[in-house]
C-alpha cells in the first residue's frame, strides 16, 4: 500500500469518527468531504480546498487534519457560502440547487 493511500484511509477513518460519514475517496489520495470541500494528501502533507480557497494542514497527522476539516465542514453546512450554489449547479445541475 502506498504512503498516500494509507494516509487517506487514516484521514477518512478519523473523519468518520468525528461524525463526517459522507466523505468518500474520489481519486488518487483525494477525499471529497462535501461539494467544494476536498482533501488531498501530497508530498507528506494534507491539503484541502474549499471552493476557490486552498489550505494546507501544517502537520502530517491525520487526527489534527480531520479535526480541522470536520470543524470547517460543520461551519460550511451551518452557513452555506456563496460559492457553493454556483459549484453545486455546475456539478449537479439545477435540480440539486436546494440540496446541500
Short mmCIF file of C-alpha atoms in Angstrom, two decimals:
data_model
loop_
_atom_site.label_atom_id
_atom_site.label_comp_id
_atom_site.label_asym_id
_atom_site.label_seq_id
_atom_site.Cartn_x
_atom_site.Cartn_y
_atom_site.Cartn_z
CA UNK A 1 0.00 0.00 0.00
CA UNK A 2 1.35 3.41 -0.92
CA UNK A 3 2.00 6.13 1.64
CA UNK A 4 -0.68 8.36 0.08
CA UNK A 5 -3.29 5.59 0.14
CA UNK A 6 -2.56 4.78 3.78
CA UNK A 7 -2.71 8.48 4.70
CA UNK A 8 -6.10 8.99 3.03
CA UNK A 9 -7.50 5.86 4.67
CA UNK A 10 -6.37 7.11 8.09
CA UNK A 11 -7.88 10.53 7.41
CA UNK A 12 -11.16 9.04 6.26
CA UNK A 13 -11.34 6.87 9.40
CA UNK A 14 -10.68 9.93 11.60
CA UNK A 15 -13.34 11.96 9.78
CA UNK A 16 -15.83 9.13 10.21
CA UNK A 17 -15.02 9.04 13.93
CA UNK A 18 -15.78 12.77 14.12
CA UNK A 19 -19.18 12.29 12.51
CA UNK A 20 -18.32 13.16 8.91
CA UNK A 21 -19.77 10.00 7.38
CA UNK A 22 -20.41 11.38 3.89
CA UNK A 23 -16.69 11.63 2.96
CA UNK A 24 -15.56 9.35 0.16
CA UNK A 25 -12.48 8.75 -1.97
CA UNK A 26 -12.64 10.32 -5.43
CA UNK A 27 -9.22 9.55 -6.79
CA UNK A 28 -5.61 9.02 -6.01
CA UNK A 29 -5.13 10.31 -2.44
CA UNK A 30 -8.21 12.57 -2.66
CA UNK A 31 -11.24 12.59 -0.37
CA UNK A 32 -14.40 14.58 -1.07
CA UNK A 33 -15.90 15.72 2.22
CA UNK A 34 -18.69 17.82 0.69
CA UNK A 35 -19.22 19.56 -2.65
CA UNK A 36 -16.42 22.09 -2.75
CA UNK A 37 -14.52 20.68 0.25
CA UNK A 38 -11.84 18.27 -0.94
CA UNK A 39 -8.77 16.93 0.91
CA UNK A 40 -5.64 15.65 -0.85
CA UNK A 41 -2.52 14.04 0.54
CA UNK A 42 0.60 15.09 -1.34
CA UNK A 43 4.28 15.48 -0.50
CA UNK A 44 3.70 14.35 3.08
CA UNK A 45 1.03 16.99 3.84
CA UNK A 46 -2.73 17.09 3.89
CA UNK A 47 -4.06 19.89 1.74
CA UNK A 48 -7.67 20.86 1.27
CA UNK A 49 -9.62 23.12 -0.97
CA UNK A 50 -12.91 24.74 -0.10
CA UNK A 51 -14.36 26.34 -3.17
CA UNK A 52 -11.67 28.59 -4.64
CA UNK A 53 -9.56 28.70 -1.45
CA UNK A 54 -6.67 26.25 -0.94
CA UNK A 55 -5.37 25.42 2.53
CA UNK A 56 -2.67 23.20 3.99
CA UNK A 57 -2.61 21.43 7.32
CA UNK A 58 0.72 22.29 8.88
CA UNK A 59 1.28 18.77 10.21
CA UNK A 60 1.31 15.32 8.73
CA UNK A 61 -1.07 13.82 11.28
CA UNK A 62 -4.50 12.64 10.12
CA UNK A 63 -6.06 13.36 13.53
CA UNK A 64 -5.26 17.07 13.50
CA UNK A 65 -6.26 17.47 9.88
CA UNK A 66 -9.52 15.58 10.40
CA UNK A 67 -10.41 17.80 13.35
CA UNK A 68 -9.84 20.98 11.33
CA UNK A 69 -11.65 19.69 8.25
CA UNK A 70 -14.60 18.34 10.29
CA UNK A 71 -14.93 21.69 12.08
CA UNK A 72 -14.86 23.55 8.77
CA UNK A 73 -17.37 21.10 7.25
CA UNK A 74 -19.84 21.85 10.06
CA UNK A 75 -19.27 25.60 9.70
CA UNK A 76 -19.90 25.44 5.96
CA UNK A 77 -23.09 23.45 6.42
CA UNK A 78 -24.36 25.89 9.06
CA UNK A 79 -23.66 28.91 6.85
CA UNK A 80 -23.53 27.79 3.21
CA UNK A 81 -21.09 30.08 1.36
CA UNK A 82 -21.98 31.98 -1.81
CA UNK A 83 -19.63 29.92 -3.98
CA UNK A 84 -21.48 26.71 -3.04
CA UNK A 85 -24.61 27.45 -5.10
CA UNK A 86 -22.63 28.08 -8.27
CA UNK A 87 -20.49 24.99 -7.77
CA UNK A 88 -23.48 22.75 -6.95
CA UNK A 89 -25.31 23.97 -10.07
CA UNK A 90 -22.24 23.34 -12.21
CA UNK A 91 -21.55 19.86 -10.83
CA UNK A 92 -25.08 18.57 -10.26
CA UNK A 93 -27.35 20.71 -12.41
CA UNK A 94 -30.28 22.91 -11.42
CA UNK A 95 -32.38 20.22 -9.60
CA UNK A 96 -29.76 19.99 -6.84
CA UNK A 97 -29.81 23.71 -6.16
CA UNK A 98 -31.71 23.28 -2.88
CA UNK A 99 -29.87 20.15 -1.75
CA UNK A 100 -26.55 20.70 0.03
#
